[in-house]
Amino acid sequence: MTTEDTPATLAGQVTDKDPAVGLQAVVALRRLLEELERLHVDNAREQGWTWQSIATALHVSRQSVHEKHASRRKAVGKTEKEED
Amino acid sequence: MFDQFTELAKRAVVSSQDAAIALGHDFIGTEHLLLGLISTAGTAGEVLRAQGVELGRARDETVLQLKAAGVPATGGQPAKDALSGLGIDLAEIQRRADETFGPGAFIFPRPAYTQHAKTALELTLREARALGQTQIDTEHMLLGLLAEGQGVGVSVLTTLGIDTAALRTAVVDRAAAQQAK
């Protein structure tokens, strides 16, 4: 953080009147969120969590979390237990 | 979709992402899929190399074409800047994630597939079925890329002097010959 990054200017980024500034911040945050979800779903699976427990922790359905992550995990050669 | 890919095809997909990141592009296009295929063993890479498509030249041509199109090669710097503007210390997250989960587990910004690349990947299934295969291999990835036809990957091939119709025939013949074995 530089000295100019006061809380007021930080808040300014996400409340800017210019749509380009606000939308860019939203997209960057969404991409960070997606990457963190991927990281922690992988970590949970590697620690033996079932898809159901991951879904419960994320407040989504088992089906949606499985659809989003299971095929991707197989694509990079992560082994998946088929039973859960 | 990727769960029907062979080990080599998966390796080519990972290699495409590596190529995009290495070139500083914040997306994975058909040009990166092509680079992934050239640098991976398997039928697609063999046919491409036999036709004189070298990794170095294809990479240089990719860089040239994207630069000419005004595509930034800044490794997603605007996304990083947007987060640092919100007070998020990405470098620290990266350092700790590498330490806890190993390098490569956390990639920001992770390049996403372009629409052309998505279509090319979706077409791989059709190409595999047409050749009577249940698994998707590198040759089906190359055929999907050629069938999509609109991406920078095809443009790179054309600039390197490749006749894409002849390439398609060569790939199909090669795949048929392998099946006959």
Tab-separated table of C-alpha atoms in Angstrom:
chain	number	residue	atom	x	y	z
A	1	MET	CA	0.000	0.000	0.000
A	2	THR	CA	1.229	3.467	-0.799
A	3	THR	CA	0.498	6.514	1.347
A	4	GLU	CA	-2.263	7.508	-1.097
A	5	ASP	CA	-4.249	4.340	-0.426
A	6	THR	CA	-6.438	5.694	2.322
A	7	PRO	CA	-9.649	3.775	3.078
A	8	ALA	CA	-11.569	6.498	1.224
A	9	THR	CA	-9.658	5.968	-2.053
A	10	LEU	CA	-9.939	2.180	-1.731
A	11	ALA	CA	-13.690	2.484	-1.317
A	12	GLY	CA	-13.613	4.786	-4.337
A	13	GLN	CA	-12.501	1.913	-6.610
A	14	VAL	CA	-15.691	-0.058	-6.055
A	15	THR	CA	-18.024	2.934	-5.946
A	16	ASP	CA	-16.568	4.803	-8.927
A	17	LYS	CA	-19.110	6.537	-11.176
A	18	ASP	CA	-17.183	5.242	-14.222
A	19	PRO	CA	-18.643	1.791	-15.018
A	20	ALA	CA	-15.311	0.606	-16.485
A	21	VAL	CA	-13.524	1.079	-13.149
A	22	GLY	CA	-16.227	-0.563	-11.055
A	23	LEU	CA	-16.790	-3.473	-13.431
A	24	GLN	CA	-13.079	-4.182	-13.735
A	25	ALA	CA	-12.847	-4.400	-9.950
A	26	VAL	CA	-15.832	-6.778	-9.890
A	27	VAL	CA	-14.280	-9.057	-12.536
A	28	ALA	CA	-10.914	-9.130	-10.753
A	29	LEU	CA	-12.625	-10.037	-7.467
A	30	ARG	CA	-14.694	-12.747	-9.181
A	31	ARG	CA	-11.563	-14.265	-10.713
A	32	LEU	CA	-9.861	-14.244	-7.298
A	33	LEU	CA	-12.935	-15.878	-5.759
A	34	GLU	CA	-12.992	-18.589	-8.459
A	35	GLU	CA	-9.292	-19.306	-8.012
A	36	LEU	CA	-9.636	-19.556	-4.226
A	37	GLU	CA	-12.643	-21.861	-4.569
A	38	ARG	CA	-10.660	-24.104	-6.890
A	39	LEU	CA	-7.692	-24.129	-4.505
A	40	HIS	CA	-9.762	-25.010	-1.457
A	41	VAL	CA	-11.958	-27.585	-3.208
A	42	ASP	CA	-8.769	-29.327	-4.384
A	43	ASN	CA	-7.349	-29.146	-0.874
A	44	ALA	CA	-10.555	-30.538	0.635
A	45	ARG	CA	-10.638	-33.438	-1.851
A	46	GLU	CA	-6.975	-34.213	-1.172
A	47	GLN	CA	-7.798	-34.324	2.550
A	48	GLY	CA	-10.542	-36.842	1.830
A	49	TRP	CA	-13.618	-34.612	2.051
A	50	THR	CA	-16.708	-35.910	0.242
A	51	TRP	CA	-18.393	-33.774	-2.420
A	52	GLN	CA	-21.356	-33.499	-0.059
A	53	SER	CA	-19.307	-31.992	2.781
A	54	ILE	CA	-17.650	-29.537	0.386
A	55	ALA	CA	-21.079	-28.571	-1.003
A	56	THR	CA	-22.444	-28.049	2.513
A	57	ALA	CA	-19.477	-25.856	3.474
A	58	LEU	CA	-19.920	-23.772	0.290
A	59	HIS	CA	-23.712	-23.522	0.734
A	60	VAL	CA	-24.366	-25.019	-2.710
A	61	SER	CA	-25.770	-28.333	-3.968
A	62	ARG	CA	-23.560	-31.394	-4.264
A	63	GLN	CA	-24.481	-31.562	-7.944
A	64	SER	CA	-23.334	-28.025	-8.701
A	65	VAL	CA	-19.985	-28.364	-6.930
A	66	HIS	CA	-19.378	-31.758	-8.549
A	67	GLU	CA	-20.263	-30.486	-12.013
A	68	LYS	CA	-17.970	-27.517	-11.624
A	69	HIS	CA	-14.907	-29.266	-10.217
A	70	ALA	CA	-14.899	-33.037	-10.763
A	71	SER	CA	-14.226	-33.065	-14.513
A	72	ARG	CA	-11.636	-30.315	-14.205
A	73	ARG	CA	-9.841	-32.290	-11.503
A	74	LYS	CA	-9.763	-35.394	-13.673
A	75	ALA	CA	-8.432	-33.316	-16.556
A	76	VAL	CA	-5.281	-32.497	-14.626
A	77	GLY	CA	-4.910	-36.106	-13.528
A	78	LYS	CA	-6.188	-35.727	-9.976
A	79	THR	CA	-7.500	-39.090	-8.848
A	80	GLU	CA	-11.118	-39.154	-7.776
A	81	LYS	CA	-12.897	-41.668	-5.645
A	82	GLU	CA	-16.050	-42.574	-7.516
A	83	GLU	CA	-18.191	-43.568	-4.555
A	84	ASP	CA	-18.959	-40.141	-3.132
B	1	MET	CA	-15.623	-33.114	-21.169
B	2	PHE	CA	-11.970	-33.410	-20.078
B	3	ASP	CA	-12.610	-36.700	-18.296
B	4	GLN	CA	-12.767	-38.384	-21.728
B	5	PHE	CA	-9.342	-37.023	-22.698
B	6	THR	CA	-6.361	-39.386	-22.901
B	7	GLU	CA	-3.295	-38.684	-20.759
B	8	LEU	CA	-1.509	-37.114	-23.743
B	9	ALA	CA	-4.504	-34.916	-24.577
B	10	LYS	CA	-4.658	-33.730	-20.940
B	11	ARG	CA	-0.955	-32.986	-21.088
B	12	ALA	CA	-1.520	-30.915	-24.250
B	13	VAL	CA	-4.278	-28.954	-22.460
B	14	VAL	CA	-2.005	-28.187	-19.496
B	15	SER	CA	0.776	-27.279	-21.916
B	16	SER	CA	-1.603	-24.794	-23.629
B	17	GLN	CA	-2.192	-23.023	-20.327
B	18	ASP	CA	1.568	-22.958	-19.692
B	19	ALA	CA	2.098	-21.421	-23.147
B	20	ALA	CA	-0.499	-18.699	-22.527
B	21	ILE	CA	1.010	-17.813	-19.148
B	22	ALA	CA	4.583	-17.890	-20.476
B	23	LEU	CA	3.650	-15.458	-23.266
B	24	GLY	CA	1.836	-13.176	-20.809
B	25	HIS	CA	-1.578	-13.658	-22.410
B	26	ASP	CA	-4.554	-13.510	-20.056
B	27	PHE	CA	-6.593	-16.112	-22.003
B	28	ILE	CA	-6.181	-19.519	-23.690
B	29	GLY	CA	-6.988	-19.297	-27.385
B	30	THR	CA	-6.729	-21.785	-30.246
B	31	GLU	CA	-3.185	-20.456	-30.806
B	32	HIS	CA	-2.207	-21.663	-27.340
B	33	LEU	CA	-3.950	-24.999	-27.948
B	34	LEU	CA	-1.847	-25.302	-31.092
B	35	LEU	CA	1.356	-24.556	-29.156
B	36	GLY	CA	0.303	-27.126	-26.566
B	37	LEU	CA	-0.217	-29.742	-29.272
B	38	ILE	CA	3.129	-29.023	-30.963
B	39	SER	CA	5.021	-29.350	-27.690
B	40	THR	CA	3.310	-32.581	-26.616
B	41	ALA	CA	4.048	-36.120	-27.842
B	42	GLY	CA	1.205	-37.870	-29.704
B	43	THR	CA	-0.299	-37.981	-33.162
B	44	ALA	CA	-1.122	-34.265	-33.491
B	45	GLY	CA	2.392	-33.150	-32.566
B	46	GLU	CA	3.963	-35.773	-34.838
B	47	VAL	CA	1.865	-34.785	-37.857
B	48	LEU	CA	2.451	-31.070	-37.221
B	49	ARG	CA	6.196	-31.526	-36.882
B	50	ALA	CA	6.264	-33.764	-39.982
B	51	GLN	CA	4.625	-30.903	-41.892
B	52	GLY	CA	7.362	-28.561	-40.719
B	53	VAL	CA	5.480	-26.734	-37.958
B	54	GLU	CA	8.146	-25.994	-35.349
B	55	LEU	CA	7.385	-24.841	-31.827
B	56	GLY	CA	9.690	-21.818	-31.996
B	57	ARG	CA	8.284	-20.503	-35.258
B	58	ALA	CA	4.686	-21.121	-34.188
B	59	ARG	CA	5.345	-19.308	-30.916
B	60	ASP	CA	6.973	-16.337	-32.671
B	61	GLU	CA	4.095	-16.140	-35.151
B	62	THR	CA	1.552	-16.276	-32.306
B	63	VAL	CA	3.292	-13.407	-30.519
B	64	LEU	CA	3.425	-11.378	-33.770
B	65	GLN	CA	-0.236	-11.890	-34.649
B	66	LEU	CA	-1.551	-11.085	-31.183
B	67	LYS	CA	0.704	-8.052	-30.920
B	68	ALA	CA	-0.537	-6.821	-34.303
B	69	ALA	CA	-4.116	-7.301	-33.067
B	70	GLY	CA	-3.319	-5.102	-30.068
B	71	VAL	CA	-3.667	-7.928	-27.535
B	72	PRO	CA	-1.775	-7.087	-24.335
B	73	ALA	CA	0.926	-9.486	-23.156
B	74	THR	CA	1.079	-8.183	-19.616
B	75	GLY	CA	0.171	-11.391	-17.771
B	76	GLY	CA	-3.168	-10.003	-16.610
B	77	GLN	CA	-1.649	-6.932	-14.983
B	78	PRO	CA	-4.951	-4.953	-15.032
B	79	ALA	CA	-6.622	-7.658	-12.901
B	80	LYS	CA	-3.673	-7.593	-10.489
B	81	ASP	CA	-3.787	-3.799	-10.331
B	82	ALA	CA	-7.522	-3.823	-9.657
B	83	LEU	CA	-6.975	-6.079	-6.642
B	84	SER	CA	-4.043	-4.121	-5.288
B	85	GLY	CA	-6.224	-1.025	-5.644
B	86	LEU	CA	-8.653	-2.711	-3.261
B	87	GLY	CA	-5.868	-3.345	-0.775
B	88	ILE	CA	-5.500	-7.061	-1.590
B	89	ASP	CA	-1.887	-8.165	-1.312
B	90	LEU	CA	-1.712	-10.663	-4.164
B	91	ALA	CA	2.035	-11.240	-3.850
B	92	GLU	CA	1.599	-12.302	-0.220
B	93	ILE	CA	-1.331	-14.625	-1.089
B	94	GLN	CA	0.801	-16.127	-3.867
B	95	ARG	CA	3.779	-16.646	-1.550
B	96	ARG	CA	1.722	-18.317	1.165
B	97	ALA	CA	-0.309	-20.450	-1.271
B	98	ASP	CA	2.905	-21.704	-2.903
B	99	GLU	CA	4.272	-22.510	0.558
B	100	THR	CA	1.138	-24.322	1.785
B	101	PHE	CA	-0.230	-25.967	-1.362
B	102	GLY	CA	2.845	-26.093	-3.611
B	103	PRO	CA	3.720	-23.957	-6.646
B	104	GLY	CA	1.063	-23.832	-9.367
B	105	ALA	CA	-1.904	-24.502	-7.074
B	106	PHE	CA	-2.816	-20.820	-6.995
B	107	ILE	CA	-2.587	-18.930	-10.293
B	108	PHE	CA	-3.896	-15.375	-10.568
B	109	PRO	CA	-5.167	-14.338	-12.958
B	110	ARG	CA	-5.699	-17.853	-14.359
B	111	PRO	CA	-6.214	-17.549	-18.133
B	112	ALA	CA	-9.685	-18.659	-19.288
B	113	TYR	CA	-10.581	-20.243	-22.644
B	114	THR	CA	-11.683	-17.933	-25.448
B	115	GLN	CA	-14.938	-18.730	-27.235
B	116	HIS	CA	-12.988	-20.083	-30.241
B	117	ALA	CA	-10.980	-22.381	-27.973
B	118	LYS	CA	-14.127	-23.568	-26.181
B	119	THR	CA	-15.777	-24.389	-29.501
B	120	ALA	CA	-12.634	-26.175	-30.733
B	121	LEU	CA	-12.560	-28.259	-27.532
B	122	GLU	CA	-16.262	-29.068	-27.831
B	123	LEU	CA	-15.730	-30.196	-31.427
B	124	THR	CA	-13.058	-32.706	-30.301
B	125	LEU	CA	-15.842	-35.019	-29.148
B	126	ARG	CA	-17.482	-35.003	-32.579
B	127	GLU	CA	-14.124	-35.615	-34.284
B	128	ALA	CA	-13.379	-38.572	-32.002
B	129	ARG	CA	-16.827	-40.098	-32.611
B	130	ALA	CA	-16.466	-39.640	-36.387
B	131	LEU	CA	-13.285	-41.717	-36.214
B	132	GLY	CA	-14.992	-44.326	-34.061
B	133	GLN	CA	-13.092	-43.426	-30.883
B	134	THR	CA	-14.533	-43.119	-27.385
B	135	GLN	CA	-11.514	-41.319	-25.924
B	136	ILE	CA	-10.379	-37.895	-27.056
B	137	ASP	CA	-6.741	-37.826	-28.109
B	138	THR	CA	-4.396	-35.129	-29.436
B	139	GLU	CA	-5.389	-35.778	-33.078
B	140	HIS	CA	-9.023	-35.022	-32.203
B	141	MET	CA	-7.913	-31.802	-30.536
B	142	LEU	CA	-6.114	-30.758	-33.719
B	143	LEU	CA	-9.122	-31.754	-35.869
B	144	GLY	CA	-11.416	-29.780	-33.536
B	145	LEU	CA	-9.165	-26.755	-33.877
B	146	LEU	CA	-9.232	-27.042	-37.684
B	147	ALA	CA	-13.006	-27.611	-37.734
B	148	GLU	CA	-13.594	-24.509	-35.616
B	149	GLY	CA	-11.495	-22.702	-38.187
B	150	GLN	CA	-11.942	-19.115	-36.976
B	151	GLY	CA	-9.291	-18.928	-34.281
B	152	VAL	CA	-5.785	-17.504	-34.338
B	153	GLY	CA	-4.405	-21.072	-34.261
B	154	VAL	CA	-5.539	-21.703	-37.835
B	155	SER	CA	-4.278	-18.293	-38.878
B	156	VAL	CA	-0.839	-19.119	-37.434
B	157	LEU	CA	-0.800	-22.427	-39.338
B	158	THR	CA	-1.773	-20.706	-42.591
B	159	THR	CA	0.937	-18.068	-42.165
B	160	LEU	CA	3.476	-20.844	-41.607
B	161	GLY	CA	2.510	-22.126	-45.068
B	162	ILE	CA	0.290	-24.994	-43.959
B	163	ASP	CA	-2.638	-26.021	-46.155
B	164	THR	CA	-5.224	-26.743	-43.455
B	165	ALA	CA	-7.344	-29.016	-45.681
B	166	ALA	CA	-4.263	-31.131	-46.464
B	167	LEU	CA	-3.329	-31.120	-42.768
B	168	ARG	CA	-6.779	-32.395	-41.885
B	169	THR	CA	-6.439	-35.237	-44.400
B	170	ALA	CA	-2.973	-36.090	-43.072
B	171	VAL	CA	-4.278	-36.273	-39.486
B	172	VAL	CA	-7.285	-38.427	-40.422
B	173	ASP	CA	-5.083	-40.786	-42.514
B	174	ARG	CA	-2.589	-41.090	-39.695
B	175	ALA	CA	-5.337	-41.816	-37.159
B	176	ALA	CA	-6.876	-44.441	-39.476
B	177	ALA	CA	-3.476	-46.092	-40.014
B	178	GLN	CA	-2.955	-46.320	-36.262
B	179	GLN	CA	-6.361	-47.878	-35.749
B	180	ALA	CA	-5.631	-50.473	-38.437
B	181	LYS	CA	-2.509	-51.597	-36.541
